[in-house]
XYZ file of C-alpha atoms in Angstrom:
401
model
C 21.359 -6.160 43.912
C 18.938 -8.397 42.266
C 16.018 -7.867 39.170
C 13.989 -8.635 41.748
C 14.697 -5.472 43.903
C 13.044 -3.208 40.964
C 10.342 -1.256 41.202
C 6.883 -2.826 40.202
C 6.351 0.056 37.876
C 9.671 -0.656 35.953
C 8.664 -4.318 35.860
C 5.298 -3.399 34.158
C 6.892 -1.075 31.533
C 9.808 -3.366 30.787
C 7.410 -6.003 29.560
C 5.687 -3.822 27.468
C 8.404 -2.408 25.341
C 8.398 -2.469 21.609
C 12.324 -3.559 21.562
C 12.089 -6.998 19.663
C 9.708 -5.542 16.884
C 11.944 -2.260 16.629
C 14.381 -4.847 16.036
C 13.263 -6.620 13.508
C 12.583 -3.546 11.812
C 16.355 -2.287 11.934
C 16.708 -5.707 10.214
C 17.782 -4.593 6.598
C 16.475 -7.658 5.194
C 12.997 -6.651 6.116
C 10.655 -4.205 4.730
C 9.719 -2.306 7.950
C 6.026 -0.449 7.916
C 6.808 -0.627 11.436
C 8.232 2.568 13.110
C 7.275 5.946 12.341
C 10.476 7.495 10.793
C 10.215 9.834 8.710
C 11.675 9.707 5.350
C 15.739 10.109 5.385
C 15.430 12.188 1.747
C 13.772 15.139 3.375
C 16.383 16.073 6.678
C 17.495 19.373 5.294
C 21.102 18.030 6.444
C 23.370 20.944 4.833
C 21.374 23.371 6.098
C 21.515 22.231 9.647
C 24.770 21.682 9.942
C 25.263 24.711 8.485
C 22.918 26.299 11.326
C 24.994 24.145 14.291
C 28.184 25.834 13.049
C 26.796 29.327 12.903
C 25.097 28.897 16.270
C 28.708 27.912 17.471
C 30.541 30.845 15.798
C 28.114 33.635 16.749
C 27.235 32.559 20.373
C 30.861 31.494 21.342
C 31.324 29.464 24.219
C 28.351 30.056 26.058
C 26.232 28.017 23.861
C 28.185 25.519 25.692
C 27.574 26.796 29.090
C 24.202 26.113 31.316
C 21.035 27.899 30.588
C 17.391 28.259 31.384
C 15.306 25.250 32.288
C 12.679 26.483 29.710
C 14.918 27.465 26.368
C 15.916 30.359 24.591
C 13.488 32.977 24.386
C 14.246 33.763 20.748
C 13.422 30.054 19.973
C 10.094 30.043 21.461
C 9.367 33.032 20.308
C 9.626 31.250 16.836
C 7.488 28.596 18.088
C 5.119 30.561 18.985
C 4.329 31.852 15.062
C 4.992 28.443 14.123
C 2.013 27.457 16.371
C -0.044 30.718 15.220
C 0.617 29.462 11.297
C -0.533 25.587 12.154
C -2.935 25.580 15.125
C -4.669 28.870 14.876
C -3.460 30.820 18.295
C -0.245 32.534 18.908
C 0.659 31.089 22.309
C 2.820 33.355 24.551
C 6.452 32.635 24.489
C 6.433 32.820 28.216
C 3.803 29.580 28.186
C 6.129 27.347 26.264
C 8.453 24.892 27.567
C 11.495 23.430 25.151
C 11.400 19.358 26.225
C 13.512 16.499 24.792
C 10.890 15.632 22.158
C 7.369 15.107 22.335
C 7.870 12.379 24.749
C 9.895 13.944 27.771
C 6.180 16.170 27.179
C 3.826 13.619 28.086
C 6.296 12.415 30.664
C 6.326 15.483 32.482
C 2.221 15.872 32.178
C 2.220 12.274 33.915
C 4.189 13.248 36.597
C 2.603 16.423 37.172
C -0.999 14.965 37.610
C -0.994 11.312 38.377
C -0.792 8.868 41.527
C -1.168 5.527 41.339
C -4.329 4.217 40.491
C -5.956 8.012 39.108
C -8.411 8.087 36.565
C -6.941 8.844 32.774
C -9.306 8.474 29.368
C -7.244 7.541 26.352
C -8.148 7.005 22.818
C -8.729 2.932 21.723
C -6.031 2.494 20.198
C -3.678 5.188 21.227
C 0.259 6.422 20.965
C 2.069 3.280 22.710
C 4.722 5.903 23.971
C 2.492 7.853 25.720
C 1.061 4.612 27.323
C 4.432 3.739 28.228
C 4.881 7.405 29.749
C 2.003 6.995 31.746
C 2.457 3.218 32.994
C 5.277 4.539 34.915
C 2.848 6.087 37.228
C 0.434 3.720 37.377
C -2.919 5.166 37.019
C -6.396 3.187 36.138
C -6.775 3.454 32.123
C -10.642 4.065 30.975
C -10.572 3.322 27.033
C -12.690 5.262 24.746
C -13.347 3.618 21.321
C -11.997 5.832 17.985
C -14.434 6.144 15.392
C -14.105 7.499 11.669
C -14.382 10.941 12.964
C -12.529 10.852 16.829
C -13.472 9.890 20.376
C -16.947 7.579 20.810
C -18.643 11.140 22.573
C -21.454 8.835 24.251
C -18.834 6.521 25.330
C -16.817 9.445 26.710
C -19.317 10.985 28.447
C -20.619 7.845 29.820
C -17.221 6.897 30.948
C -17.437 10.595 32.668
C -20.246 10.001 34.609
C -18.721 7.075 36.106
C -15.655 8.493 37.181
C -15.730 12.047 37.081
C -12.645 11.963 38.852
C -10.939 11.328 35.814
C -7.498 13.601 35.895
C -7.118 14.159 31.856
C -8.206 12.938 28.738
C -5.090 11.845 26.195
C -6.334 12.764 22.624
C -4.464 12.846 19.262
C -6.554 14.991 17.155
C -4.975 15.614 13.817
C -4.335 12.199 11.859
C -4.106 10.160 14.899
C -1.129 7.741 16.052
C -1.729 5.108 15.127
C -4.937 5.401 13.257
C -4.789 8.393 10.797
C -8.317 9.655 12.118
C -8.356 12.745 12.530
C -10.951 14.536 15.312
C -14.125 16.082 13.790
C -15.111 20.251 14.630
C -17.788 18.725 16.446
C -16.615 16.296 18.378
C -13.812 19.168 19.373
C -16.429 21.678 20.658
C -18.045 18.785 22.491
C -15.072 17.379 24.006
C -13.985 20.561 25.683
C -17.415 21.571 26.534
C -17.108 17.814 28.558
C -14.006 18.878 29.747
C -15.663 22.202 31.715
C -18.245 20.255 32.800
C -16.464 17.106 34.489
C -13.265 18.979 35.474
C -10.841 17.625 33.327
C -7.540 18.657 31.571
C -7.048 17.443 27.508
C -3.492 16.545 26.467
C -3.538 17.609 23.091
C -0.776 15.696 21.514
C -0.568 17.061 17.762
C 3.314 15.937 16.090
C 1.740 15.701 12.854
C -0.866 18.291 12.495
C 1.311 20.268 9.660
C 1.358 16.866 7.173
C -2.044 17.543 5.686
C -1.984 15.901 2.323
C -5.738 16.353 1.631
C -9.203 17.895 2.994
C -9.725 21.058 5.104
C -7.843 21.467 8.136
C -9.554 22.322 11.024
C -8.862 24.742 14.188
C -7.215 22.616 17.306
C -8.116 21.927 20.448
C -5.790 24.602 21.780
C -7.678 26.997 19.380
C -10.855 26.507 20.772
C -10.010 26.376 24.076
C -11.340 29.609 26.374
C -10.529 28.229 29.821
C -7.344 27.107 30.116
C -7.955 23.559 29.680
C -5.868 22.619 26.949
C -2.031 21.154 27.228
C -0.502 20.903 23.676
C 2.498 19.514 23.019
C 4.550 19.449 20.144
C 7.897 18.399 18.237
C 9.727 19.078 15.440
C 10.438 15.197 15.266
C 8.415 15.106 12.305
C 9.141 18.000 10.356
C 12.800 18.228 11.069
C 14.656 15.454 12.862
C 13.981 13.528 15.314
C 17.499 13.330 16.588
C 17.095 16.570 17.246
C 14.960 15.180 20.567
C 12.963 19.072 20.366
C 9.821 18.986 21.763
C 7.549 21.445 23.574
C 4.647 22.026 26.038
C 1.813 25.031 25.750
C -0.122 25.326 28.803
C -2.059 27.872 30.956
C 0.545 30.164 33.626
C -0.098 28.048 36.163
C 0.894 24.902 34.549
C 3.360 25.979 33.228
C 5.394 27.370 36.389
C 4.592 23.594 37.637
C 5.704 21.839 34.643
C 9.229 24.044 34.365
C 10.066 22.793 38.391
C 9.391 18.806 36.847
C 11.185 20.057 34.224
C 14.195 21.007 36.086
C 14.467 17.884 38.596
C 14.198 16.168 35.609
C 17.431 17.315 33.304
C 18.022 20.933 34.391
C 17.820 22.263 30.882
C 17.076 21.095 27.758
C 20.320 20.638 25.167
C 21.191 24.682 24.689
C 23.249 23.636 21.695
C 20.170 21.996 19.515
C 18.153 24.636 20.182
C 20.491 27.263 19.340
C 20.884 25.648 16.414
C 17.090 24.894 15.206
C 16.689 28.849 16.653
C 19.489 29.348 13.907
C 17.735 27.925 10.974
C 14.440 29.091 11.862
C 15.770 32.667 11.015
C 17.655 31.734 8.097
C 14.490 28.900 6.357
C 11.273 29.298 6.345
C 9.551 26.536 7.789
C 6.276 26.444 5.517
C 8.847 25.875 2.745
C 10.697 22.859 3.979
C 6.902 21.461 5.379
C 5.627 22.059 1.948
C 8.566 19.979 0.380
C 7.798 16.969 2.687
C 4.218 17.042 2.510
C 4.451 16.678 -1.723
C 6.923 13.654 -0.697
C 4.683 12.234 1.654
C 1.036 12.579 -0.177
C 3.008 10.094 -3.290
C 3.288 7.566 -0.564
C 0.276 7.960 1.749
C -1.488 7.531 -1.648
C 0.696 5.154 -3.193
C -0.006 2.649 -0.386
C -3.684 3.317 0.148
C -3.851 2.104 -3.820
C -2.112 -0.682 -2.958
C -3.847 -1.774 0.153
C -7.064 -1.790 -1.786
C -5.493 -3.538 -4.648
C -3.571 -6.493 -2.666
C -5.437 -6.764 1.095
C -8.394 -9.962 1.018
C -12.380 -8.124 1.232
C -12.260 -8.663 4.755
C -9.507 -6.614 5.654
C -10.305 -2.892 5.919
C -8.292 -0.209 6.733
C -8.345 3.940 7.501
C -7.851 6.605 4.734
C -5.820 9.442 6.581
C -5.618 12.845 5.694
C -2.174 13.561 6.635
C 0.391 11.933 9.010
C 2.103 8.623 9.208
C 0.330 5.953 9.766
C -2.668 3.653 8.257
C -4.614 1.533 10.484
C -5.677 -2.025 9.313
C -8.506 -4.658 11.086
C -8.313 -8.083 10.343
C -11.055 -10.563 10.865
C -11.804 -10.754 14.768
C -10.480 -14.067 14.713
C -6.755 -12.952 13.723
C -3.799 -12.005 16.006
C -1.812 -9.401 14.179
C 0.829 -10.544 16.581
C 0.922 -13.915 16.028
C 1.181 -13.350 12.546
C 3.875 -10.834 12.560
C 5.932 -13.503 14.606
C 4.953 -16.091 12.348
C 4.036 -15.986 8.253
C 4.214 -11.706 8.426
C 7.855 -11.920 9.147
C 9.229 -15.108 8.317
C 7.891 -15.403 4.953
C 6.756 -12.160 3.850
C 10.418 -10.460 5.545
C 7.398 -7.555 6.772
C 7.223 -5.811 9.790
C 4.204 -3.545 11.333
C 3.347 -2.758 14.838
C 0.357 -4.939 16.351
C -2.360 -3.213 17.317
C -1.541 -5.058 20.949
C 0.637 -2.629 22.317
C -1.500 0.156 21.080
C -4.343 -0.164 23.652
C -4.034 0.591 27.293
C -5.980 -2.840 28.092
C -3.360 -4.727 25.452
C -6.241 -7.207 24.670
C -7.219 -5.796 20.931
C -5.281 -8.384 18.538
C -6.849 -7.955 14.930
C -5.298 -4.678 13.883
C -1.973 -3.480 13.035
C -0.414 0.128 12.027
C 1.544 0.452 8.870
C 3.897 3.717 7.973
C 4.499 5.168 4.955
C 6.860 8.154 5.124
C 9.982 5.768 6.248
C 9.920 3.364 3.318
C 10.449 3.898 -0.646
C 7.563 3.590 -3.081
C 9.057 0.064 -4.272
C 9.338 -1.032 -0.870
C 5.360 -0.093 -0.670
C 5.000 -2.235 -3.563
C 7.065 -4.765 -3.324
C 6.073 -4.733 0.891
C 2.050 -4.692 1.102
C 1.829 -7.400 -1.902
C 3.958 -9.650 0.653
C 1.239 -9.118 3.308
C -1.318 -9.318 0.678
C -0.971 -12.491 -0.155
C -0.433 -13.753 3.451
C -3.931 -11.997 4.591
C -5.647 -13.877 1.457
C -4.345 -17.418 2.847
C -4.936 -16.447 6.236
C -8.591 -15.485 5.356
C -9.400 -18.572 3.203
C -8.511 -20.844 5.930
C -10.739 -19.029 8.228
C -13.777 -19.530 6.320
């Protein structure tokens, strides 16, 4: 069998991977602001191992065994005051599905609702995983441009009106991937008052919702939902490892029966042992504790490089000032290609990697931005890192002019 005998789907997505920048960022030569780790320092590493073994002892061998396609009830029971604590409801344990990560998530909400060529709204820019999720299926991408405060709600409801068939809409509210911007009050009463009116599902996609280093937080879209309307998914990724691969899905009943059959073809059951062993420390830490720890860690460096950027970056590059999260957003001059540099001056002189903001739109034709992280890198390496790129974006910029 040939390359040739793939799927067209498989084609599209495997020339849209991230693998050579991912690369270069493994690359310990480099200073990677490129993928969105989370800081090594913070795993609580004793204690989990310390919760795998206990899971082991006191369940016996049928941790080992198979189990239900939706995870332990004791686990999502958990989750569910975990979600009353950050995002203002107390879902039922009965509406939430354990998935492998965040990801498997969106996956399964792409398979539930699309066919080729079916009408999906995402955020400009927007996660490039979830794009890759949903390029497997093949639907017809309507962009909706971010501002400082969330979706363009003109350009959304414009974008409505032309094709109210539109399935879902794919928002990141809280300190969005890869922007930082997080989602006004407004513009979330607004958005699911759209969503009644057109006939629409939102996929609230909220991973980092619990880093808030500064500002008021506000309720989520699940929160203000009164219809049903809302899918949130979830993820300990970023708050306690993301080998771990523990994600999960909140939807309405009906939903969720749906999503727990794609769920099953899919893997059968999510790893029994991992969740066992997160249910394990959950009862043993408490989780505001160990958020609290990371957010202190976090601020020093969301702040540290904001100080830096301003410092270091030419006038005409701008760039987001997030709450919480990851990630900072930069724009460059129209006339710059973020990737262009990274594969040219970026990493071959400046030994600097960040994700182009390229792969972070569902058209892939936006080239003057690029996402830098925070959390995965030391505060020297934020130094010693954005005065590289610095001084590269104040030659680039001089020879524009």
């Amino acid at each position: 069998m040939t390359i040739s005998t793939l799927s067209t789907r498989h084609h599209q997505t495997a020339e849209l991977n991230m693998d050579q920048i991912f690369a270069q960022a493994a690359n310990n030569e480099n200073i990677s602001f490129g993928m969105g780790l989370p800081d090594d320092a913070i795993f609580p590493s004793a204690a989990l191992a310390e919760a795998f073994n206990q899971a082991i002892q006191q369940e016996g061998t049928t941790i080992f065994q198979y189990h239900a396609t939706q995870g332990p009830l004791s686990l999502r029971q958990k989750i569910a005051t975990l979600t009353a604590e950050y995002f203002d409801f107390k879902p039922s344990p009965e509406h939430i599905i354990m998935t492998q990560g965040g990801q498997q998530a969106i996956d399964i909400v792409g398979r539930a609702f699309l066919d080729k060529h079916d009408h999906i709204i995402v955020e400009a820019p927007t996660y490039m995983g979830a794009l890759d999720a949903f390029d497997s299926y093949e639907p017809t991408y309507h962009e909706v441009a971010l501002e400082s405060d969330g979706l363009d709600m003109v350009q959304l409801e414009a974008t409505l009106q032309q094709f109210p068939e539109t399935k879902f809409v794919y928002t990141i509210p809280d300190f969005q991937n890869p922007t930082g911007v997080t989602m006004s009050l407004a513009k979330r009463q607004q958005l699911l008052a759209l969503a009644e009116k057109y006939d629409f599902y939102v996929i609230e996609d909220s991973p980092y919702r619990y880093l808030r280093y500064s500002g008021t937080p506000l309720p989520s879209l699940a929160a203000l939902d009164t219809h049903g309307r809302v899918i949130l998914v979830s993820s300990f990724s970023k708050i306690l490892s993301p080998a771990l691969r523990t994600g999960w899905l909140v939807a309405n009943p009906e939903l969720t029966a749906l999503f727990l059959t794609i769920k099953s073809a899919l893997d059968v059951q999510p790893s029994h042992l991992s969740l066992m062993a997160i249910d394990y420390f959950l009862s043993q830490h408490r989780m505001a504790d160990h958020i609290a720890t990371i957010i202190e860690n976090y601020r020093e460096k969301c702040w540290l490089m904001l100080d830096r950027l301003a410092a270091d970056m030419p006038a005409e590059v701008t760039f987001t000032q997030p709450e919480g999260g990851f990630f900072i957003w930069v724009t460059l001059p129209d006339t710059m290609d973020a990737t262009a540099l990274l594969a040219g001056p970026v990493l071959t002189e400046g030994q600097v990697v960040y994700v182009p903001s390229e792969m972070q739109y569902a058209s892939r034709q936006v080239k003057n931005h690029f996402r830098l992280n925070f959390t995965g890198v030391t505060t020297e390496q934020i130094h010693t890192g954005v005065a590289r790129l610095g001084e590269i974006l104040q030659r680039q910029c001089a020879a524009i002019q």
